[in-house]
Short mmCIF file of C-alpha atoms (C1' of nucleotides) in Angstrom, two decimals:
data_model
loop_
_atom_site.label_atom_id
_atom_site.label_comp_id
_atom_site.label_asym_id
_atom_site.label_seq_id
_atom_site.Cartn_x
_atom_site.Cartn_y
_atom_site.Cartn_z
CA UNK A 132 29.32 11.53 -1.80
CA UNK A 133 28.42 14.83 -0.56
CA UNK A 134 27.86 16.44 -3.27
CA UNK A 135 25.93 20.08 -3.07
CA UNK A 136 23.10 19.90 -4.52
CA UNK A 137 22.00 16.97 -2.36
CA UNK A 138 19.06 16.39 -1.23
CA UNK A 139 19.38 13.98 1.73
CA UNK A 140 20.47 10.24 0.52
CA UNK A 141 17.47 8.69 2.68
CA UNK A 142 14.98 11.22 0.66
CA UNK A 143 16.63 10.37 -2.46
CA UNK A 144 16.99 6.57 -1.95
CA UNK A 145 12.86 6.85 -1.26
CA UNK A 146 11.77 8.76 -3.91
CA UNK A 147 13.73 6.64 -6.48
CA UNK A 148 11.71 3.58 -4.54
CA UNK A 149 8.43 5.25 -5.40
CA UNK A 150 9.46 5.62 -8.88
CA UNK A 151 10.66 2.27 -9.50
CA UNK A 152 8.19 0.22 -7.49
CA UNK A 153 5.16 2.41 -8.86
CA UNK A 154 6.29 1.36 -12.03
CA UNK A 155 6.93 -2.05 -11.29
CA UNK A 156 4.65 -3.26 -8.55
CA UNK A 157 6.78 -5.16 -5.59
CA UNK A 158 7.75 -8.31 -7.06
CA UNK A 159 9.01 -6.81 -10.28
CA UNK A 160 10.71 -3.80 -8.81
CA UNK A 161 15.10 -4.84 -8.00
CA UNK A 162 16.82 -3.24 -5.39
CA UNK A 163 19.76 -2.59 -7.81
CA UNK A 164 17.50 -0.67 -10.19
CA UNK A 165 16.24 1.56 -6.81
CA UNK A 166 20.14 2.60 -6.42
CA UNK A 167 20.68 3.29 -9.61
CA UNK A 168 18.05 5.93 -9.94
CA UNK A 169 19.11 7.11 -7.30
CA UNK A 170 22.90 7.73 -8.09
CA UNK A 171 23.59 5.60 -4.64
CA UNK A 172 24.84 2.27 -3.99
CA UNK A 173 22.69 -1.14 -3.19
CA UNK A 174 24.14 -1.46 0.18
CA UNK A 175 22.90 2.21 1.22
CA UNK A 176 19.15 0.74 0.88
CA UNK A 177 20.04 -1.65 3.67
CA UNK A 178 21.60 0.58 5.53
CA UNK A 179 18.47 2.89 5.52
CA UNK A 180 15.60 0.86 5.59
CA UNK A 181 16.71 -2.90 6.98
CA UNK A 182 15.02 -4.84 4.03
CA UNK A 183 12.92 -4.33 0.82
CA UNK A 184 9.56 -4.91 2.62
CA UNK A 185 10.43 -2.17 4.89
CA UNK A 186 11.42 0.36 1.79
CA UNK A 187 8.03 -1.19 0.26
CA UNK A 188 5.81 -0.07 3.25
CA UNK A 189 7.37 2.99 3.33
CA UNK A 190 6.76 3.61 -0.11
CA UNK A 191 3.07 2.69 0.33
CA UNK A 192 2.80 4.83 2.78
CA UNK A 193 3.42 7.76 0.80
CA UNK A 194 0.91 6.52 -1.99
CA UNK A 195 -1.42 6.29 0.19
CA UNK A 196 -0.63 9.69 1.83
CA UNK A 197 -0.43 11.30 -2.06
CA UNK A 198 -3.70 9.55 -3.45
CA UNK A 199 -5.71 10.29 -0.13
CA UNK A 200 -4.37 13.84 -0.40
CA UNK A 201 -6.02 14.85 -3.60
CA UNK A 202 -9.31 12.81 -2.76
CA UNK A 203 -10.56 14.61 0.49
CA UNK A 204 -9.79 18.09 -1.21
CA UNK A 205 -12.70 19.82 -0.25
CA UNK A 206 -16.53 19.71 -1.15
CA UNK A 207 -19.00 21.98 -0.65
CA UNK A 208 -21.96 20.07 -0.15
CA UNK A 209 -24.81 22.74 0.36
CA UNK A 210 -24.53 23.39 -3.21
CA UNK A 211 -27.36 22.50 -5.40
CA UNK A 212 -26.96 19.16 -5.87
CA UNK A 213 -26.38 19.88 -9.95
CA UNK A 214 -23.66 21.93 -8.91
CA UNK A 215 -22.13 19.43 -6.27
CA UNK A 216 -22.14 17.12 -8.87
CA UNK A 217 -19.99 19.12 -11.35
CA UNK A 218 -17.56 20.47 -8.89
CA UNK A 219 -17.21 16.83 -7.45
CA UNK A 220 -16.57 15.32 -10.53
CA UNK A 221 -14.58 17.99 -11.62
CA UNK A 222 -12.38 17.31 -8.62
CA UNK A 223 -11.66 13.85 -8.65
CA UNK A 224 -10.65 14.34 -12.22
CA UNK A 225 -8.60 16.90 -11.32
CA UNK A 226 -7.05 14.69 -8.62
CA UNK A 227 -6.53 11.38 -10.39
CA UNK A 228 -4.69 13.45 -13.25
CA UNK A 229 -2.34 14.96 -10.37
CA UNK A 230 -2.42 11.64 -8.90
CA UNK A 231 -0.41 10.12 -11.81
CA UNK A 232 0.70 6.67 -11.77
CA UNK A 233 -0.04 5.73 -8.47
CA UNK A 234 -3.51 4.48 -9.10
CA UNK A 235 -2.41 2.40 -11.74
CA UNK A 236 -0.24 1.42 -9.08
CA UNK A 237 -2.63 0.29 -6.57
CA UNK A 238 -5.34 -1.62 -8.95
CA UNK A 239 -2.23 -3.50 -9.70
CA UNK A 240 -0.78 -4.22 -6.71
CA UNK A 241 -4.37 -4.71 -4.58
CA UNK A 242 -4.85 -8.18 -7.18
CA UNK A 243 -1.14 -9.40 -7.12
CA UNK A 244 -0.30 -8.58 -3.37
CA UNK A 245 -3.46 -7.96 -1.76
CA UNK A 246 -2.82 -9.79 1.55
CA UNK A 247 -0.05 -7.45 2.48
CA UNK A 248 -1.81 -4.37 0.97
CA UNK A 249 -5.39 -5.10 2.51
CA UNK A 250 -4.35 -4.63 5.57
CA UNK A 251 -2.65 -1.87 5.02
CA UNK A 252 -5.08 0.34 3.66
CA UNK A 253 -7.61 -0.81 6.10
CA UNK A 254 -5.16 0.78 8.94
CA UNK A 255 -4.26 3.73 6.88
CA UNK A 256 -8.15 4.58 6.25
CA UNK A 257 -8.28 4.42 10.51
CA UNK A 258 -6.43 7.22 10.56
CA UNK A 259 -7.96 8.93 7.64
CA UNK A 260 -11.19 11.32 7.14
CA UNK A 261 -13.64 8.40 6.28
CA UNK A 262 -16.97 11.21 6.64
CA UNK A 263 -16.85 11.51 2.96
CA UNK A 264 -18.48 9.23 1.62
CA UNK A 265 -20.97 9.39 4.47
CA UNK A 266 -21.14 12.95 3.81
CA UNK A 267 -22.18 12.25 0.12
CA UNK A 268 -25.01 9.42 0.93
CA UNK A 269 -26.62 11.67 3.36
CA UNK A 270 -26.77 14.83 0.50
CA UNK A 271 -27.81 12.07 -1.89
CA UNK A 272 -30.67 11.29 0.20
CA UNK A 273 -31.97 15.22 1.11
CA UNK A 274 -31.88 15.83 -2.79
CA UNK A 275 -34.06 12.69 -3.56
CA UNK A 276 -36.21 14.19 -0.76
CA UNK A 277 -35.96 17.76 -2.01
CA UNK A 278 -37.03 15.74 -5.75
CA UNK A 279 -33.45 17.76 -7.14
CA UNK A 280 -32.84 14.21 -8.55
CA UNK A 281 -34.78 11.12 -8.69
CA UNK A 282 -34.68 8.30 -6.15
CA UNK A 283 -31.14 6.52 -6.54
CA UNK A 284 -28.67 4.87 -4.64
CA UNK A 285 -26.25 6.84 -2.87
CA UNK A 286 -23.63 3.81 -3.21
CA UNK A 287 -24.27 2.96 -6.84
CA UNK A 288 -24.58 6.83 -7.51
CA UNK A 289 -21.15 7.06 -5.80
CA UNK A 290 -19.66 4.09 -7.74
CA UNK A 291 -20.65 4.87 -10.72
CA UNK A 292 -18.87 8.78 -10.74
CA UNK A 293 -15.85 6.99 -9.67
CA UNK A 294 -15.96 4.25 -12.47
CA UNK A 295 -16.37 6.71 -15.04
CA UNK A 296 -13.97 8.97 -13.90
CA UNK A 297 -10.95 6.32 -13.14
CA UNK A 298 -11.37 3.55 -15.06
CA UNK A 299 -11.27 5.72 -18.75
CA UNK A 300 -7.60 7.21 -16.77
CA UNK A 301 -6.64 3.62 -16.52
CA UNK A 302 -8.20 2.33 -19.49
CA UNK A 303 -8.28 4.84 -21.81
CA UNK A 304 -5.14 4.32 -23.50
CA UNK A 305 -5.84 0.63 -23.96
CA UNK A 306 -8.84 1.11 -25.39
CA UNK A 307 -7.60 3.92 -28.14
CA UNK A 308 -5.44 1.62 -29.21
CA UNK A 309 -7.43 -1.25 -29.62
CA UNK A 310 -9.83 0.73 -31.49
CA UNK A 311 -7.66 2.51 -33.65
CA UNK A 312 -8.34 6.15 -32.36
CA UNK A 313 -5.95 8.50 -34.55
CA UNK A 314 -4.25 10.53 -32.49
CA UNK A 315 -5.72 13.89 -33.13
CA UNK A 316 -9.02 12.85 -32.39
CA UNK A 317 -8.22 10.77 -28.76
CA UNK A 318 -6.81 14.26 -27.61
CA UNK A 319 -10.45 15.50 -28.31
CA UNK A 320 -11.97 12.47 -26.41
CA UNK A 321 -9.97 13.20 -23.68
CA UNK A 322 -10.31 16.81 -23.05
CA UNK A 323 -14.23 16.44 -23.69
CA UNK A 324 -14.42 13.93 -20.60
CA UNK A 325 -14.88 15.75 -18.04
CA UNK A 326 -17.73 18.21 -19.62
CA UNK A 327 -19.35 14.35 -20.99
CA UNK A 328 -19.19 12.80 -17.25
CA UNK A 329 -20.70 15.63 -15.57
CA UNK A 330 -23.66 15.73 -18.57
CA UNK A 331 -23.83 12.06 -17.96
CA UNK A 332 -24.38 11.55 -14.89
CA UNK A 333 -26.53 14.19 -14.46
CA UNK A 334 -29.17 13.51 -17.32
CA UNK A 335 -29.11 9.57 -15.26
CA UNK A 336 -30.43 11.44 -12.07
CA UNK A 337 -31.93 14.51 -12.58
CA UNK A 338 -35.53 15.10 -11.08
CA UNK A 339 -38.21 15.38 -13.77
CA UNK A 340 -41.93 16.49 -13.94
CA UNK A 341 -44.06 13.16 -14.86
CA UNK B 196 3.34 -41.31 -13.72
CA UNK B 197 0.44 -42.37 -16.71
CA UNK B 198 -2.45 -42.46 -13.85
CA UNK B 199 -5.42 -43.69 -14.94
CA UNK B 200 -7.36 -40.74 -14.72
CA UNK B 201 -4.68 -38.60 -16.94
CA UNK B 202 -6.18 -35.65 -18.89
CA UNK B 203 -2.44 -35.18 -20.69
CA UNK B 204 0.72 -33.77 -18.94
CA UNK B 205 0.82 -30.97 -20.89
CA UNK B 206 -2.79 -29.62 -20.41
CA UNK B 207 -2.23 -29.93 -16.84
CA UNK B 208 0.63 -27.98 -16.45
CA UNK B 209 -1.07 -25.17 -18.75
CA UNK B 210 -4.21 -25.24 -16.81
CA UNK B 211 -1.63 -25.42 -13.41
CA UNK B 212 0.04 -22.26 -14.85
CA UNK B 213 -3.02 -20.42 -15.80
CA UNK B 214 -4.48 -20.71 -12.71
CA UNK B 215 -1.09 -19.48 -11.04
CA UNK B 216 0.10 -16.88 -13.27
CA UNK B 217 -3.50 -15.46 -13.53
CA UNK B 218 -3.33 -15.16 -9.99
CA UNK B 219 -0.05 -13.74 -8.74
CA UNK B 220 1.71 -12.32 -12.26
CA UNK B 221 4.26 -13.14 -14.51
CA UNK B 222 6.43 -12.12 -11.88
CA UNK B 223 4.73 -13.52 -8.84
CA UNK B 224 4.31 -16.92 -10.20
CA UNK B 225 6.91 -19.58 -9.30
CA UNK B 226 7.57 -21.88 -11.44
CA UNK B 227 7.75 -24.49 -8.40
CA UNK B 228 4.09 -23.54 -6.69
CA UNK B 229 2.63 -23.98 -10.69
CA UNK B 230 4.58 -27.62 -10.55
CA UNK B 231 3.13 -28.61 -7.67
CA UNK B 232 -0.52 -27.26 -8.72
CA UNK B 233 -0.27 -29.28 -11.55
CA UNK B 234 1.06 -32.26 -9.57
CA UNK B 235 4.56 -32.88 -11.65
CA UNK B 236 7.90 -32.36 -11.32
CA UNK B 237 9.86 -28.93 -12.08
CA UNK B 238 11.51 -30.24 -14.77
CA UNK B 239 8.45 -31.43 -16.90
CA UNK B 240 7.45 -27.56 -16.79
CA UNK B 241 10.54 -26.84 -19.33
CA UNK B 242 10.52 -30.22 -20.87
CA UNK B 243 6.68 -28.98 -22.46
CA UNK B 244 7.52 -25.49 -22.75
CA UNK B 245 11.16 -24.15 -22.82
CA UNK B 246 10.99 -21.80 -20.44
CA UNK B 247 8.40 -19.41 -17.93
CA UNK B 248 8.21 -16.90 -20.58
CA UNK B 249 7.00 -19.57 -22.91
CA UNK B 250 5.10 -21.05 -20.60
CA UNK B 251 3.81 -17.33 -19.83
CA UNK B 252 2.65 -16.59 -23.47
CA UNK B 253 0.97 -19.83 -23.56
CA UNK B 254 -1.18 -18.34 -21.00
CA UNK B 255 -1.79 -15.11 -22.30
CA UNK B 256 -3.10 -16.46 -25.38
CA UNK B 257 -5.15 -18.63 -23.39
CA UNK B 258 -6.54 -15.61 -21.31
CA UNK B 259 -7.50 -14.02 -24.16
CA UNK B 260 -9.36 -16.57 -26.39
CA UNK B 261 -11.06 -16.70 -22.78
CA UNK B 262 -11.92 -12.88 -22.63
CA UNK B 263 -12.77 -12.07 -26.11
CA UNK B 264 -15.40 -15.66 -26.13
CA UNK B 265 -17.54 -13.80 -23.83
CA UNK B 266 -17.20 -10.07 -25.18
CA UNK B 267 -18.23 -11.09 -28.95
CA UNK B 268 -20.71 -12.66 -27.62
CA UNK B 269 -23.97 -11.91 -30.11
CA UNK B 270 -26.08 -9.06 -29.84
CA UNK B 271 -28.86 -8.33 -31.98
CA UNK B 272 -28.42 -4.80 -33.31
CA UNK B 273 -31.61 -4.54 -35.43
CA UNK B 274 -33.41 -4.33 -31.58
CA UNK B 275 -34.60 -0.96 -30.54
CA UNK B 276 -32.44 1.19 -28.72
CA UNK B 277 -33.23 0.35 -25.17
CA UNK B 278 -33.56 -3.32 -25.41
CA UNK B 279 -29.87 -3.35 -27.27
CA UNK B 280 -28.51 -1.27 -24.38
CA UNK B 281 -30.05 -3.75 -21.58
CA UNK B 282 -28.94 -7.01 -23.47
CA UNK B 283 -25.34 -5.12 -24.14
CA UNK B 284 -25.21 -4.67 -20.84
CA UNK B 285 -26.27 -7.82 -19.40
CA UNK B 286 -24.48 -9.52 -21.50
CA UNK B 287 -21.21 -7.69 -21.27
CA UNK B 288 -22.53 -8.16 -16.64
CA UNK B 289 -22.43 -11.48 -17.35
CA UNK B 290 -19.20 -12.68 -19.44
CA UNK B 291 -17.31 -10.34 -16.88
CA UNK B 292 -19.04 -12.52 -13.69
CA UNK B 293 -18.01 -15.58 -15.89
CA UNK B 294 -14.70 -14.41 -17.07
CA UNK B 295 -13.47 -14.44 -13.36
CA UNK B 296 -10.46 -13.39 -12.45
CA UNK B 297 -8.85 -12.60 -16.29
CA UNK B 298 -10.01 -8.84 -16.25
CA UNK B 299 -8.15 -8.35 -12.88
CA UNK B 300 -5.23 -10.12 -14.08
CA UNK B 301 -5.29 -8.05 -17.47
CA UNK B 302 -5.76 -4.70 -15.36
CA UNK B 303 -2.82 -5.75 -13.52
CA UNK B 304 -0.90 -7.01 -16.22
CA UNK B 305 -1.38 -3.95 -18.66
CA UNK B 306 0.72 -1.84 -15.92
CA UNK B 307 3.48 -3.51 -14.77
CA UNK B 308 4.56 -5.39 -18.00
CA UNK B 309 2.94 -3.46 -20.72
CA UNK B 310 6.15 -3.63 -22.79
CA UNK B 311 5.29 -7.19 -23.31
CA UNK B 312 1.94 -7.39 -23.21
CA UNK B 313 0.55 -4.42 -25.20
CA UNK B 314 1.75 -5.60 -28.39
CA UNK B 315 0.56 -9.47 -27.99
CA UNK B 316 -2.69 -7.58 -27.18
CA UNK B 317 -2.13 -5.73 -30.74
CA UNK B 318 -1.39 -8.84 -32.54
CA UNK B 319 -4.53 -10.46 -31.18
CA UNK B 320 -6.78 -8.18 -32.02
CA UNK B 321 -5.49 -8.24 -35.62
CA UNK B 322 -6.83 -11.37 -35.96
CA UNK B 323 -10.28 -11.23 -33.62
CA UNK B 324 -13.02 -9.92 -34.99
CA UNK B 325 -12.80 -6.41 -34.08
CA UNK B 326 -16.70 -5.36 -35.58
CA UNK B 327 -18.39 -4.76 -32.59
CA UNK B 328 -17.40 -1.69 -31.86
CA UNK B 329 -17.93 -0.21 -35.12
CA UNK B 330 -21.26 -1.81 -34.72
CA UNK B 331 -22.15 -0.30 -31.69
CA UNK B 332 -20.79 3.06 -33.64
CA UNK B 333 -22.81 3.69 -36.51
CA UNK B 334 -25.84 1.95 -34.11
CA UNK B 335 -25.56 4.56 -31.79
CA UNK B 336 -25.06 7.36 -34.76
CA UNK B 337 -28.47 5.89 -36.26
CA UNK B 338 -30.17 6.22 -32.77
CA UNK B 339 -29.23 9.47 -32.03
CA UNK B 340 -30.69 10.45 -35.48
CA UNK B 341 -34.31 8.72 -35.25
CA UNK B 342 -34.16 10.48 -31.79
CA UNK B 343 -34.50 7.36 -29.78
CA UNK B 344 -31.34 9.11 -27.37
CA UNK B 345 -30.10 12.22 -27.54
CA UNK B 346 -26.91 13.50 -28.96
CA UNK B 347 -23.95 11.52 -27.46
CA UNK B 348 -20.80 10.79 -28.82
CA UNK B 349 -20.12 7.09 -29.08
CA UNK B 350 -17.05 6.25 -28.00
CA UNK B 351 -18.07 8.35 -24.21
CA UNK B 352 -21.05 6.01 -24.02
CA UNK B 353 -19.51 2.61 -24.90
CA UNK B 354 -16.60 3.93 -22.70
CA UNK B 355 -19.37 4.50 -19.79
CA UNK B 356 -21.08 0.98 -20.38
CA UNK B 357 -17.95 -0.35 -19.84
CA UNK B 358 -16.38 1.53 -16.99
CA UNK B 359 -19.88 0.90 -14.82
CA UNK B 360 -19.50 -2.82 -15.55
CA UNK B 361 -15.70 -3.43 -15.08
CA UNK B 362 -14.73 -0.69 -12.48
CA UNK B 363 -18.13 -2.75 -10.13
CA UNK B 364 -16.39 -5.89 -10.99
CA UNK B 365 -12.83 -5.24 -9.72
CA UNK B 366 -13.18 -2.61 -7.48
CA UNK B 367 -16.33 -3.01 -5.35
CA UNK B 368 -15.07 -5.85 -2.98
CA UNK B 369 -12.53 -3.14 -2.25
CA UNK B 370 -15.09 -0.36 -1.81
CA UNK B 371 -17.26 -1.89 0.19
CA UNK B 372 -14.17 -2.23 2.75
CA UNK B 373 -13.41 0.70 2.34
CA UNK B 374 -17.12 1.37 3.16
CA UNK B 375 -17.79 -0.96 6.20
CA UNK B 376 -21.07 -1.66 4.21
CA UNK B 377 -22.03 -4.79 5.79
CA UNK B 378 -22.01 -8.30 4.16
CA UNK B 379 -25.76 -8.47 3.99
CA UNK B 380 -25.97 -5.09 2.38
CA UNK B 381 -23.06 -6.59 -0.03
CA UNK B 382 -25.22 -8.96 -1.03
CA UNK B 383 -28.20 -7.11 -2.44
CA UNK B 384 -26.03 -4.00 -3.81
CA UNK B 385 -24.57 -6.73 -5.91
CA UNK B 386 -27.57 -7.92 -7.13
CA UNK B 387 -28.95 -4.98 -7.89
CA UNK B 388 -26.30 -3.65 -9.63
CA UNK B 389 -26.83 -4.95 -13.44
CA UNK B 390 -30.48 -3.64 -13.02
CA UNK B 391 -28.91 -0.28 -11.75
CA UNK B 392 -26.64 0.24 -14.40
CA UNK B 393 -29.19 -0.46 -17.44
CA UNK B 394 -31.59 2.43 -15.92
CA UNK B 395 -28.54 4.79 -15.21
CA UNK B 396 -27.93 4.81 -18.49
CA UNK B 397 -30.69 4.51 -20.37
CA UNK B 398 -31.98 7.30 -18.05
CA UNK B 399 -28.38 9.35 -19.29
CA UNK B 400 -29.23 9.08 -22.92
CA UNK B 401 -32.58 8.91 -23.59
CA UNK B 402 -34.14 11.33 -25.65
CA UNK B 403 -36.67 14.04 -24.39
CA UNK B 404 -39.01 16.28 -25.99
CA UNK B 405 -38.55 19.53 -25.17
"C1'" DG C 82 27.65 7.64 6.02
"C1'" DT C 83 29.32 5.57 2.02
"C1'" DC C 84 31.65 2.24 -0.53
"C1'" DT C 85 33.55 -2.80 -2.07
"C1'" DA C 86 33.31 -7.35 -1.60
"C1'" DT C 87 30.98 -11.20 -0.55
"C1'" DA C 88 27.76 -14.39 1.73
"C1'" DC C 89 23.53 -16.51 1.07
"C1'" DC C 90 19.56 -18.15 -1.01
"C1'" DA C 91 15.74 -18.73 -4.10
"C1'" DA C 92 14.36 -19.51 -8.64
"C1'" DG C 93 14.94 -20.69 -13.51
"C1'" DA C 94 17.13 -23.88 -16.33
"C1'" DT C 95 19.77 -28.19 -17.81
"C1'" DA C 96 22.04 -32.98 -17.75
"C1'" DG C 97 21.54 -37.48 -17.47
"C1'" DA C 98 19.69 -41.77 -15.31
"C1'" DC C 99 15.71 -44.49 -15.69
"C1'" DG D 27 8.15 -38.89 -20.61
"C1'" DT D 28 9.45 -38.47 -15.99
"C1'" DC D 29 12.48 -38.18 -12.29
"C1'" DT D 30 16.89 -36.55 -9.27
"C1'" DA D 31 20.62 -33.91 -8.99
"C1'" DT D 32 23.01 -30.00 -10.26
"C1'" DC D 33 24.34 -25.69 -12.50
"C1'" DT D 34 23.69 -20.72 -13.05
"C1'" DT D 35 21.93 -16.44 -12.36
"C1'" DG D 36 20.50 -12.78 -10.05
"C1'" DG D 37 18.60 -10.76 -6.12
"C1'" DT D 38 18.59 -9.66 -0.99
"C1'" DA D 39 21.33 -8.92 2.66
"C1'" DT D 40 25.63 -8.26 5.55
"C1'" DA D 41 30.68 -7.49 6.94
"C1'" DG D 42 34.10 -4.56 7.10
"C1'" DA D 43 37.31 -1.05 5.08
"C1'" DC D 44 37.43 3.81 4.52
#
DNA sequence: GTCTATACCAAGATAGAC
DNA sequence: GTCTATCTTGGTATAGAC
């Protein structure tokens, strides 16, 4: 119905889809529990989006628009490469914090579903800014050349800030509770990750006098 | 039918499952598709086990006896600092290349039916034996007092050694996609990448006059 | 555009013959 | 223990009234 405060059903219907299907990954996600978040009934899916695959692709679509979003926020790469390093890091931090759920989501998804999803991404990253991570090998290179850092791999280099940096998001939790982490003292371990990446990774690099 | 070359109904249907379920998800699997793996009828499925959650848990348990084989696998802590960290890691490179397809399962897994699977993670780990990372602990505290590394708190670094191992493992096919890098390229960015690791972050923690 | 009712089907589970 | 046939449930999808 009507109501005022609405907010468009079709807007509604899909951001209760995101919601539920982040959550849930395709298979598990039911078309009844999509209308009930949204306060609309099952038929009104149908009647906006033909089928649940469509409503699916939709809601990848969005993912893909949110996650890709955060990651090409911008870089400045003439920084010195210590610097680049930080404020890179910092960023994607930053961004899979903001980014929430949804790459949880996708690690998920890409191993259950990844014929339908494969695809999909490959297509979507068409369309998308791919120059940054050519961007980031060719600044890798100049500061092995300028001897800012020693001689490394941009792709492993690359890999490994992005391993640090997502898998203790996804992981994290996990892992505190396997090892027993009081409470207190995870909060600590969490807040002191960023500051411990960037110190990481740049003690593995950094140029030194032999 | 009692075949000749029989290895027990029930085994097959277990190994039929795991290789299903560990594949597409508890809620991917079909109960049919992990009948006709195993080459028996529907019916034997709950005749053995009751029902797919059963059936399910049966798996889980098997997944992780699988997993947690590898991980406590030995490592002599008595070695100096270095050498531990290169064994730890090629051992922990290793049991992740043999574990297959588990850790992607698990990642998978851990999101979309946590509510389940957290606490039969819980109640496993109750019973494994959960020394190694209390180990690794007071190893690392001794280390960072003889000044073999510098100061780094141990639950970042064990967190690091395992996000540059796992993250590689599940996420690189992906990446390298993502990347166009080309197959041959693949190849030797694979190969290199236990080597990689160990000097990344030995070079990361290492200590250094100064 | 939104609802109710219902068709349709796939998947888990059971009964009962052999 | 193993099969066939069948029941039951629940989920997607559609028809049709309002």
């Amino acid at each position: 119905m009507s109501g005022g405060l609405d907010k468009g059903t079709e807007k509604q219907i899909l951001d209760a889809a995101y919601k539920v299907i982040i959550q849930k990954g395709k298979q598990g996600a039911r078309m009844q529990e999509i209308a009930d978040v949204a306060g609309v009934n099952k038929a009104l899916l149908h009647y906006y989006f033909r089928s649940k695959d469509k409503l699916y692709e939709a809601v990848l679509q969005n993912a893909l628009t949110e996650i890709f979003k955060h990651v090409t926020s911008n870089v400045d790469f003439s920084l010195p490469f210590k610097d680049l390093l930080a404020s890179f890091i910092r960023n994607h931090i930053h961004a899979i914090r903001e980014g929430g759920d949804i790459l949880k989501f996708f690690l998920s998804e890409v191993w259950t579903n990844k014929d339908e999803l494969v695809p999909k991404l490959r297509e979507f990253l068409q369309t998308a800014d791919g120059s940054l991570p050519k961007l980031f090998q060719a600044r890798v290179k100049k500061a092995v050349k300028d001897r800012e850092i020693r001689n490394v791999e941009p792709f492993h280099l690359l890999m490994n800030v992005i391993s640090l940096d997502v898998f203790f998001h996804i992981v994290g939790p996990l892992f505190f509770m396997m090892m027993n982490v009081p409470k207190l003292y995870q909060k600590k371990l969490e807040s002191d990750r960023t500051d411990q990446v960037i110190e990481f990774v740049w003690e593995a690099v950094r140029y030194r006098e032999r």
